[in-house]
Amino acid sequence: IRRPPRSTPLYSSAASDVYKRQRLLYVHVQGAGAQGHCGVVELEAASFLPADRALLSFLQKLIEDVTASYKHYDYAAALEAIERFFWASFCDEYLEWIKSRLYDGSPTERQAALSTALEAMLCILTLLAPIMPHITEATYQQLVGHGQEPGQAQFSSIHQRAWPQPDARLYDQQAERLGMALRVIGTAVRRRKSEQHISLGAPLAELHIACDDAELRSLLEQSQPDLHSLTRATLIRIGDFSAGMQELHEGLAIGYA
């Protein structure tokens, strides 16, 4: 049995970090009445933006990997996978992508973002529960203890919930490509702001994105609300390549006006 050391980052700061993200979602859940549970997303698929579909697809892979690690009694590997997803994919990326939708989006955009975030958070808590039973129970009670969780309402504890199962409907390779594109665009914009010694939250006047893949370009167009949230750009143009643009990877580049 490979157990995680108690000095790992997730053990040392999990209580505060998990609680902070739960509080962010709780505030919005109370306002919107959004609900979700592992394995089933309540909104129609058409309501989700590509970034939502990307996170849900990444989440299915996490469920697979963590379940396999637990079956092999490799608790350290399970914790490492959850930790990477929680801090990188969920906190650093997805929650930054959807901030504009949570506060300023249309009701449909806001509901899609909130339902996706709640789905991911509940799955993360359930996957963590065997290793961190107390903080996950306390966080679960704060998040859904005062309402009804669809399909799970008969359970009063996270330790009574059904174990997450990968949902084949939620795997989406094209959405994952969009998620990777948002990741590299965000990294490039943050680096530029850092090099220019300006706040990461400072607005950009105009951002140009060039993409030679028609399907990915279409997904980027659909992701305008999340691109604005991620880059703080006032105007975003998605079009053809031009001189002076920064190539992020093959077929994708950005430029600034």
PDB file of C-alpha atoms in Angstrom:
ATOM      1  CA  ILE A   1       0.000   0.000   0.000  1.00  0.00           C
ATOM      2  CA  ARG A   2       1.465   3.349  -1.037  1.00  0.00           C
ATOM      3  CA  ARG A   3       0.156   6.034   1.262  1.00  0.00           C
ATOM      4  CA  PRO A   4       0.610   9.765   0.644  1.00  0.00           C
ATOM      5  CA  PRO A   5       2.969  11.554   3.044  1.00  0.00           C
ATOM      6  CA  ARG A   6       1.239  13.971   5.409  1.00  0.00           C
ATOM      7  CA  SER A   7       3.563  16.735   4.205  1.00  0.00           C
ATOM      8  CA  THR A   8       2.134  16.791   0.673  1.00  0.00           C
ATOM      9  CA  PRO A   9       0.668  20.145  -0.412  1.00  0.00           C
ATOM     10  CA  LEU A  10      -2.908  18.864  -0.464  1.00  0.00           C
ATOM     11  CA  TYR A  11      -2.717  17.738   3.161  1.00  0.00           C
ATOM     12  CA  SER A  12      -1.039  20.925   4.329  1.00  0.00           C
ATOM     13  CA  SER A  13      -3.502  23.404   2.787  1.00  0.00           C
ATOM     14  CA  ALA A  14      -6.525  21.366   1.724  1.00  0.00           C
ATOM     15  CA  ALA A  15      -8.791  22.649   4.478  1.00  0.00           C
ATOM     16  CA  SER A  16      -8.456  26.300   3.471  1.00  0.00           C
ATOM     17  CA  ASP A  17      -8.332  25.789  -0.303  1.00  0.00           C
ATOM     18  CA  VAL A  18     -11.229  23.350  -0.566  1.00  0.00           C
ATOM     19  CA  TYR A  19     -13.293  25.511   1.781  1.00  0.00           C
ATOM     20  CA  LYS A  20     -12.607  28.713  -0.192  1.00  0.00           C
ATOM     21  CA  ARG A  21     -13.730  27.142  -3.484  1.00  0.00           C
ATOM     22  CA  GLN A  22     -16.763  25.629  -1.801  1.00  0.00           C
ATOM     23  CA  ARG A  23     -17.725  29.047  -0.426  1.00  0.00           C
ATOM     24  CA  LEU A  24     -17.442  30.611  -3.890  1.00  0.00           C
ATOM     25  CA  LEU A  25     -19.777  27.989  -5.338  1.00  0.00           C
ATOM     26  CA  TYR A  26     -22.122  28.073  -2.349  1.00  0.00           C
ATOM     27  CA  VAL A  27     -22.764  31.791  -2.780  1.00  0.00           C
ATOM     28  CA  HIS A  28     -23.695  31.325  -6.435  1.00  0.00           C
ATOM     29  CA  VAL A  29     -25.669  28.122  -5.800  1.00  0.00           C
ATOM     30  CA  GLN A  30     -27.835  29.964  -3.280  1.00  0.00           C
ATOM     31  CA  GLY A  31     -28.519  32.634  -5.855  1.00  0.00           C
ATOM     32  CA  ALA A  32     -29.228  30.366  -8.790  1.00  0.00           C
ATOM     33  CA  GLY A  33     -30.498  27.142  -7.281  1.00  0.00           C
ATOM     34  CA  ALA A  34     -28.094  25.080  -9.441  1.00  0.00           C
ATOM     35  CA  GLN A  35     -27.689  21.426  -8.620  1.00  0.00           C
ATOM     36  CA  GLY A  36     -25.643  18.593 -10.048  1.00  0.00           C
ATOM     37  CA  HIS A  37     -24.279  15.219  -9.104  1.00  0.00           C
ATOM     38  CA  CYS A  38     -21.590  12.847 -10.288  1.00  0.00           C
ATOM     39  CA  GLY A  39     -22.325  11.012 -13.504  1.00  0.00           C
ATOM     40  CA  VAL A  40     -25.326  13.128 -14.538  1.00  0.00           C
ATOM     41  CA  VAL A  41     -25.427  16.763 -15.616  1.00  0.00           C
ATOM     42  CA  GLU A  42     -28.904  18.240 -15.454  1.00  0.00           C
ATOM     43  CA  LEU A  43     -28.675  20.808 -18.261  1.00  0.00           C
ATOM     44  CA  GLU A  44     -29.185  20.062 -21.911  1.00  0.00           C
ATOM     45  CA  ALA A  45     -25.868  19.494 -23.669  1.00  0.00           C
ATOM     46  CA  ALA A  46     -26.527  22.443 -25.976  1.00  0.00           C
ATOM     47  CA  SER A  47     -26.425  24.791 -22.977  1.00  0.00           C
ATOM     48  CA  PHE A  48     -22.781  24.136 -22.234  1.00  0.00           C
ATOM     49  CA  LEU A  49     -19.980  26.235 -23.660  1.00  0.00           C
ATOM     50  CA  PRO A  50     -16.876  24.439 -24.961  1.00  0.00           C
ATOM     51  CA  ALA A  51     -14.956  25.213 -21.753  1.00  0.00           C
ATOM     52  CA  ASP A  52     -17.657  23.446 -19.721  1.00  0.00           C
ATOM     53  CA  ARG A  53     -17.483  20.398 -21.971  1.00  0.00           C
ATOM     54  CA  ALA A  54     -13.684  20.440 -21.724  1.00  0.00           C
ATOM     55  CA  LEU A  55     -13.694  20.336 -17.914  1.00  0.00           C
ATOM     56  CA  LEU A  56     -16.325  17.586 -17.843  1.00  0.00           C
ATOM     57  CA  SER A  57     -14.248  15.540 -20.283  1.00  0.00           C
ATOM     58  CA  PHE A  58     -11.095  16.015 -18.192  1.00  0.00           C
ATOM     59  CA  LEU A  59     -13.142  15.040 -15.138  1.00  0.00           C
ATOM     60  CA  GLN A  60     -14.085  11.659 -16.626  1.00  0.00           C
ATOM     61  CA  LYS A  61     -10.390  10.846 -17.070  1.00  0.00           C
ATOM     62  CA  LEU A  62      -9.706  11.849 -13.474  1.00  0.00           C
ATOM     63  CA  ILE A  63     -12.435   9.496 -12.250  1.00  0.00           C
ATOM     64  CA  GLU A  64     -10.878   6.660 -14.269  1.00  0.00           C
ATOM     65  CA  ASP A  65      -7.347   7.299 -13.009  1.00  0.00           C
ATOM     66  CA  VAL A  66      -8.244   7.779  -9.354  1.00  0.00           C
ATOM     67  CA  THR A  67     -10.517   4.735  -9.270  1.00  0.00           C
ATOM     68  CA  ALA A  68      -7.744   2.590 -10.784  1.00  0.00           C
ATOM     69  CA  SER A  69      -5.242   3.885  -8.206  1.00  0.00           C
ATOM     70  CA  TYR A  70      -7.579   3.085  -5.318  1.00  0.00           C
ATOM     71  CA  LYS A  71      -8.171  -0.415  -6.687  1.00  0.00           C
ATOM     72  CA  HIS A  72      -4.388  -0.956  -6.628  1.00  0.00           C
ATOM     73  CA  TYR A  73      -4.135   0.515  -3.102  1.00  0.00           C
ATOM     74  CA  ASP A  74      -1.970   3.309  -4.469  1.00  0.00           C
ATOM     75  CA  TYR A  75      -3.376   6.134  -2.388  1.00  0.00           C
ATOM     76  CA  ALA A  76      -0.431   8.403  -3.123  1.00  0.00           C
ATOM     77  CA  ALA A  77      -1.092   8.262  -6.873  1.00  0.00           C
ATOM     78  CA  ALA A  78      -4.797   8.910  -6.279  1.00  0.00           C
ATOM     79  CA  LEU A  79      -3.998  11.964  -4.173  1.00  0.00           C
ATOM     80  CA  GLU A  80      -1.486  13.286  -6.710  1.00  0.00           C
ATOM     81  CA  ALA A  81      -4.028  13.019  -9.541  1.00  0.00           C
ATOM     82  CA  ILE A  82      -6.754  14.756  -7.536  1.00  0.00           C
ATOM     83  CA  GLU A  83      -4.314  17.454  -6.444  1.00  0.00           C
ATOM     84  CA  ARG A  84      -3.240  18.225 -10.028  1.00  0.00           C
ATOM     85  CA  PHE A  85      -6.834  18.409 -11.227  1.00  0.00           C
ATOM     86  CA  PHE A  86      -8.088  20.459  -8.284  1.00  0.00           C
ATOM     87  CA  TRP A  87      -5.426  23.148  -8.377  1.00  0.00           C
ATOM     88  CA  ALA A  88      -4.508  23.233 -12.068  1.00  0.00           C
ATOM     89  CA  SER A  89      -7.552  22.261 -14.130  1.00  0.00           C
ATOM     90  CA  PHE A  90     -10.271  23.392 -11.713  1.00  0.00           C
ATOM     91  CA  CYS A  91      -8.954  26.316  -9.635  1.00  0.00           C
ATOM     92  CA  ASP A  92      -6.248  27.921 -11.773  1.00  0.00           C
ATOM     93  CA  GLU A  93      -7.970  27.373 -15.105  1.00  0.00           C
ATOM     94  CA  TYR A  94     -11.696  26.646 -15.116  1.00  0.00           C
ATOM     95  CA  LEU A  95     -12.734  28.990 -12.305  1.00  0.00           C
ATOM     96  CA  GLU A  96     -10.788  31.780 -14.029  1.00  0.00           C
ATOM     97  CA  TRP A  97     -12.460  31.002 -17.376  1.00  0.00           C
ATOM     98  CA  ILE A  98     -15.989  31.255 -15.976  1.00  0.00           C
ATOM     99  CA  LYS A  99     -15.735  34.258 -13.648  1.00  0.00           C
ATOM    100  CA  SER A 100     -17.353  36.605 -16.149  1.00  0.00           C
ATOM    101  CA  ARG A 101     -20.214  34.192 -16.728  1.00  0.00           C
ATOM    102  CA  LEU A 102     -20.818  33.725 -13.000  1.00  0.00           C
ATOM    103  CA  TYR A 103     -21.115  37.454 -12.406  1.00  0.00           C
ATOM    104  CA  ASP A 104     -22.181  38.968 -15.718  1.00  0.00           C
ATOM    105  CA  GLY A 105     -23.324  36.133 -18.001  1.00  0.00           C
ATOM    106  CA  SER A 106     -26.799  35.422 -19.286  1.00  0.00           C
ATOM    107  CA  PRO A 107     -28.930  33.112 -17.114  1.00  0.00           C
ATOM    108  CA  THR A 108     -28.146  30.167 -19.408  1.00  0.00           C
ATOM    109  CA  GLU A 109     -24.399  30.896 -19.474  1.00  0.00           C
ATOM    110  CA  ARG A 110     -24.297  31.330 -15.723  1.00  0.00           C
ATOM    111  CA  GLN A 111     -26.274  28.165 -15.043  1.00  0.00           C
ATOM    112  CA  ALA A 112     -24.056  26.096 -17.346  1.00  0.00           C
ATOM    113  CA  ALA A 113     -20.883  27.353 -15.666  1.00  0.00           C
ATOM    114  CA  LEU A 114     -22.235  26.888 -12.158  1.00  0.00           C
ATOM    115  CA  SER A 115     -23.636  23.405 -12.819  1.00  0.00           C
ATOM    116  CA  THR A 116     -20.320  22.311 -14.349  1.00  0.00           C
ATOM    117  CA  ALA A 117     -18.319  23.725 -11.433  1.00  0.00           C
ATOM    118  CA  LEU A 118     -20.647  22.107  -8.902  1.00  0.00           C
ATOM    119  CA  GLU A 119     -20.443  18.784 -10.735  1.00  0.00           C
ATOM    120  CA  ALA A 120     -16.648  18.905 -10.634  1.00  0.00           C
ATOM    121  CA  MET A 121     -16.485  19.981  -6.983  1.00  0.00           C
ATOM    122  CA  LEU A 122     -18.804  17.213  -5.805  1.00  0.00           C
ATOM    123  CA  CYS A 123     -16.815  14.627  -7.730  1.00  0.00           C
ATOM    124  CA  ILE A 124     -13.525  15.949  -6.316  1.00  0.00           C
ATOM    125  CA  LEU A 125     -14.923  15.755  -2.782  1.00  0.00           C
ATOM    126  CA  THR A 126     -16.173  12.203  -3.331  1.00  0.00           C
ATOM    127  CA  LEU A 127     -12.823  11.078  -4.751  1.00  0.00           C
ATOM    128  CA  LEU A 128     -11.011  12.680  -1.809  1.00  0.00           C
ATOM    129  CA  ALA A 129     -13.342  11.279   0.845  1.00  0.00           C
ATOM    130  CA  PRO A 130     -11.483   7.983   1.471  1.00  0.00           C
ATOM    131  CA  ILE A 131      -8.282   9.930   2.204  1.00  0.00           C
ATOM    132  CA  MET A 132      -9.693  13.045   3.856  1.00  0.00           C
ATOM    133  CA  PRO A 133     -12.988  11.980   5.449  1.00  0.00           C
ATOM    134  CA  HIS A 134     -13.509  14.924   7.793  1.00  0.00           C
ATOM    135  CA  ILE A 135     -12.839  17.966   5.597  1.00  0.00           C
ATOM    136  CA  THR A 136     -14.749  16.440   2.678  1.00  0.00           C
ATOM    137  CA  GLU A 137     -17.759  15.729   4.909  1.00  0.00           C
ATOM    138  CA  ALA A 138     -17.735  19.246   6.358  1.00  0.00           C
ATOM    139  CA  THR A 139     -17.398  20.802   2.899  1.00  0.00           C
ATOM    140  CA  TYR A 140     -20.135  18.601   1.451  1.00  0.00           C
ATOM    141  CA  GLN A 141     -22.520  19.583   4.243  1.00  0.00           C
ATOM    142  CA  GLN A 142     -21.787  23.270   3.639  1.00  0.00           C
ATOM    143  CA  LEU A 143     -22.281  22.937  -0.101  1.00  0.00           C
ATOM    144  CA  VAL A 144     -25.421  20.808  -0.362  1.00  0.00           C
ATOM    145  CA  GLY A 145     -26.478  20.055   3.189  1.00  0.00           C
ATOM    146  CA  HIS A 146     -29.194  22.706   3.121  1.00  0.00           C
ATOM    147  CA  GLY A 147     -30.727  21.643  -0.165  1.00  0.00           C
ATOM    148  CA  GLN A 148     -31.538  18.589  -2.224  1.00  0.00           C
ATOM    149  CA  GLU A 149     -28.921  17.054  -4.453  1.00  0.00           C
ATOM    150  CA  PRO A 150     -30.587  15.414  -7.500  1.00  0.00           C
ATOM    151  CA  GLY A 151     -30.365  11.634  -7.393  1.00  0.00           C
ATOM    152  CA  GLN A 152     -28.592  11.709  -4.025  1.00  0.00           C
ATOM    153  CA  ALA A 153     -31.177  13.426  -1.810  1.00  0.00           C
ATOM    154  CA  GLN A 154     -31.664  10.320   0.320  1.00  0.00           C
ATOM    155  CA  PHE A 155     -28.028  10.483   1.506  1.00  0.00           C
ATOM    156  CA  SER A 156     -27.088  12.705   4.447  1.00  0.00           C
ATOM    157  CA  SER A 157     -23.320  12.162   4.161  1.00  0.00           C
ATOM    158  CA  ILE A 158     -20.741  12.278   1.390  1.00  0.00           C
ATOM    159  CA  HIS A 159     -19.667   8.821   2.530  1.00  0.00           C
ATOM    160  CA  GLN A 160     -23.047   7.445   1.487  1.00  0.00           C
ATOM    161  CA  ARG A 161     -22.872   8.841  -2.044  1.00  0.00           C
ATOM    162  CA  ALA A 162     -22.447   6.586  -5.049  1.00  0.00           C
ATOM    163  CA  TRP A 163     -18.856   6.392  -6.244  1.00  0.00           C
ATOM    164  CA  PRO A 164     -18.331   8.454  -9.431  1.00  0.00           C
ATOM    165  CA  GLN A 165     -18.439   6.489 -12.677  1.00  0.00           C
ATOM    166  CA  PRO A 166     -17.044   7.792 -15.991  1.00  0.00           C
ATOM    167  CA  ASP A 167     -19.844   8.946 -18.267  1.00  0.00           C
ATOM    168  CA  ALA A 168     -19.146   8.106 -21.913  1.00  0.00           C
ATOM    169  CA  ARG A 169     -21.421  10.946 -23.021  1.00  0.00           C
ATOM    170  CA  LEU A 170     -19.102  13.522 -21.487  1.00  0.00           C
ATOM    171  CA  TYR A 171     -15.870  12.559 -23.253  1.00  0.00           C
ATOM    172  CA  ASP A 172     -15.188  15.257 -25.849  1.00  0.00           C
ATOM    173  CA  GLN A 173     -11.835  15.374 -27.623  1.00  0.00           C
ATOM    174  CA  GLN A 174     -12.614  18.581 -29.507  1.00  0.00           C
ATOM    175  CA  ALA A 175     -13.618  20.353 -26.309  1.00  0.00           C
ATOM    176  CA  GLU A 176     -10.382  19.151 -24.714  1.00  0.00           C
ATOM    177  CA  ARG A 177      -8.481  20.780 -27.594  1.00  0.00           C
ATOM    178  CA  LEU A 178     -10.309  24.006 -26.805  1.00  0.00           C
ATOM    179  CA  GLY A 179      -9.376  23.618 -23.150  1.00  0.00           C
ATOM    180  CA  MET A 180      -5.717  23.223 -24.076  1.00  0.00           C
ATOM    181  CA  ALA A 181      -5.941  26.303 -26.322  1.00  0.00           C
ATOM    182  CA  LEU A 182      -7.426  28.373 -23.486  1.00  0.00           C
ATOM    183  CA  ARG A 183      -4.613  27.130 -21.255  1.00  0.00           C
ATOM    184  CA  VAL A 184      -1.806  28.284 -23.561  1.00  0.00           C
ATOM    185  CA  ILE A 185      -3.553  31.572 -24.398  1.00  0.00           C
ATOM    186  CA  GLY A 186      -3.947  32.362 -20.720  1.00  0.00           C
ATOM    187  CA  THR A 187      -0.324  31.494 -19.997  1.00  0.00           C
ATOM    188  CA  ALA A 188       0.903  33.720 -22.847  1.00  0.00           C
ATOM    189  CA  VAL A 189      -1.222  36.693 -21.773  1.00  0.00           C
ATOM    190  CA  ARG A 190      -0.135  36.402 -18.142  1.00  0.00           C
ATOM    191  CA  ARG A 191       3.513  36.211 -19.207  1.00  0.00           C
ATOM    192  CA  ARG A 192       3.160  39.327 -21.347  1.00  0.00           C
ATOM    193  CA  LYS A 193       1.551  41.280 -18.512  1.00  0.00           C
ATOM    194  CA  SER A 194       4.264  40.117 -16.120  1.00  0.00           C
ATOM    195  CA  GLU A 195       7.018  41.165 -18.527  1.00  0.00           C
ATOM    196  CA  GLN A 196       5.401  44.593 -18.842  1.00  0.00           C
ATOM    197  CA  HIS A 197       5.054  44.875 -15.044  1.00  0.00           C
ATOM    198  CA  ILE A 198       1.311  45.382 -15.125  1.00  0.00           C
ATOM    199  CA  SER A 199      -1.357  43.751 -12.989  1.00  0.00           C
ATOM    200  CA  LEU A 200      -2.617  40.385 -14.186  1.00  0.00           C
ATOM    201  CA  GLY A 201      -6.127  41.800 -13.812  1.00  0.00           C
ATOM    202  CA  ALA A 202      -5.386  44.832 -15.962  1.00  0.00           C
ATOM    203  CA  PRO A 203      -7.501  45.021 -19.133  1.00  0.00           C
ATOM    204  CA  LEU A 204      -6.105  44.567 -22.626  1.00  0.00           C
ATOM    205  CA  ALA A 205      -7.381  46.878 -25.320  1.00  0.00           C
ATOM    206  CA  GLU A 206      -7.467  44.259 -28.056  1.00  0.00           C
ATOM    207  CA  LEU A 207      -6.381  40.651 -28.486  1.00  0.00           C
ATOM    208  CA  HIS A 208      -6.022  38.914 -31.846  1.00  0.00           C
ATOM    209  CA  ILE A 209      -6.211  35.112 -32.033  1.00  0.00           C
ATOM    210  CA  ALA A 210      -5.294  33.236 -35.198  1.00  0.00           C
ATOM    211  CA  CYS A 211      -6.150  29.597 -35.718  1.00  0.00           C
ATOM    212  CA  ASP A 212      -5.832  27.538 -38.899  1.00  0.00           C
ATOM    213  CA  ASP A 213      -8.152  24.755 -37.714  1.00  0.00           C
ATOM    214  CA  ALA A 214     -11.754  25.550 -38.642  1.00  0.00           C
ATOM    215  CA  GLU A 215     -13.311  23.451 -35.885  1.00  0.00           C
ATOM    216  CA  LEU A 216     -11.060  24.855 -33.160  1.00  0.00           C
ATOM    217  CA  ARG A 217     -11.687  28.372 -34.469  1.00  0.00           C
ATOM    218  CA  SER A 218     -15.422  27.784 -34.177  1.00  0.00           C
ATOM    219  CA  LEU A 219     -14.978  26.610 -30.573  1.00  0.00           C
ATOM    220  CA  LEU A 220     -12.916  29.702 -29.795  1.00  0.00           C
ATOM    221  CA  GLU A 221     -15.673  31.882 -31.247  1.00  0.00           C
ATOM    222  CA  GLN A 222     -18.197  30.149 -28.995  1.00  0.00           C
ATOM    223  CA  SER A 223     -15.868  30.736 -26.039  1.00  0.00           C
ATOM    224  CA  GLN A 224     -15.771  34.530 -26.267  1.00  0.00           C
ATOM    225  CA  PRO A 225     -17.204  35.060 -22.739  1.00  0.00           C
ATOM    226  CA  ASP A 226     -14.513  32.814 -21.238  1.00  0.00           C
ATOM    227  CA  LEU A 227     -11.750  34.364 -23.354  1.00  0.00           C
ATOM    228  CA  HIS A 228     -12.732  37.807 -22.075  1.00  0.00           C
ATOM    229  CA  SER A 229     -12.667  36.501 -18.500  1.00  0.00           C
ATOM    230  CA  LEU A 230      -9.318  34.798 -18.993  1.00  0.00           C
ATOM    231  CA  THR A 231      -7.470  37.615 -20.774  1.00  0.00           C
ATOM    232  CA  ARG A 232      -9.366  40.738 -19.598  1.00  0.00           C
ATOM    233  CA  ALA A 233      -9.350  41.843 -23.249  1.00  0.00           C
ATOM    234  CA  THR A 234     -11.928  44.479 -24.154  1.00  0.00           C
ATOM    235  CA  LEU A 235     -12.037  43.348 -27.790  1.00  0.00           C
ATOM    236  CA  ILE A 236     -11.128  39.874 -29.078  1.00  0.00           C
ATOM    237  CA  ARG A 237     -10.745  39.197 -32.799  1.00  0.00           C
ATOM    238  CA  ILE A 238     -10.427  35.640 -34.053  1.00  0.00           C
ATOM    239  CA  GLY A 239      -9.151  35.478 -37.599  1.00  0.00           C
ATOM    240  CA  ASP A 240      -6.149  34.873 -39.832  1.00  0.00           C
ATOM    241  CA  PHE A 241      -2.437  34.940 -39.113  1.00  0.00           C
ATOM    242  CA  SER A 242      -0.525  38.198 -39.549  1.00  0.00           C
ATOM    243  CA  ALA A 243       3.029  39.405 -39.109  1.00  0.00           C
ATOM    244  CA  GLY A 244       4.264  39.867 -35.563  1.00  0.00           C
ATOM    245  CA  MET A 245       1.894  37.393 -33.920  1.00  0.00           C
ATOM    246  CA  GLN A 246       3.239  35.126 -31.194  1.00  0.00           C
ATOM    247  CA  GLU A 247       2.964  31.447 -32.110  1.00  0.00           C
ATOM    248  CA  LEU A 248       1.750  29.427 -29.141  1.00  0.00           C
ATOM    249  CA  HIS A 249       1.865  26.086 -30.896  1.00  0.00           C
ATOM    250  CA  GLU A 250       1.386  24.888 -34.434  1.00  0.00           C
ATOM    251  CA  GLY A 251      -1.708  26.474 -35.914  1.00  0.00           C
ATOM    252  CA  LEU A 252      -2.431  28.849 -33.027  1.00  0.00           C
ATOM    253  CA  ALA A 253      -1.050  32.346 -32.423  1.00  0.00           C
ATOM    254  CA  ILE A 254      -1.972  35.581 -30.647  1.00  0.00           C
ATOM    255  CA  GLY A 255      -1.229  39.252 -31.160  1.00  0.00           C
ATOM    256  CA  TYR A 256      -1.940  42.489 -29.360  1.00  0.00           C
ATOM    257  CA  ALA A 257      -3.184  45.820 -30.653  1.00  0.00           C
TER     258      ALA A 257
END
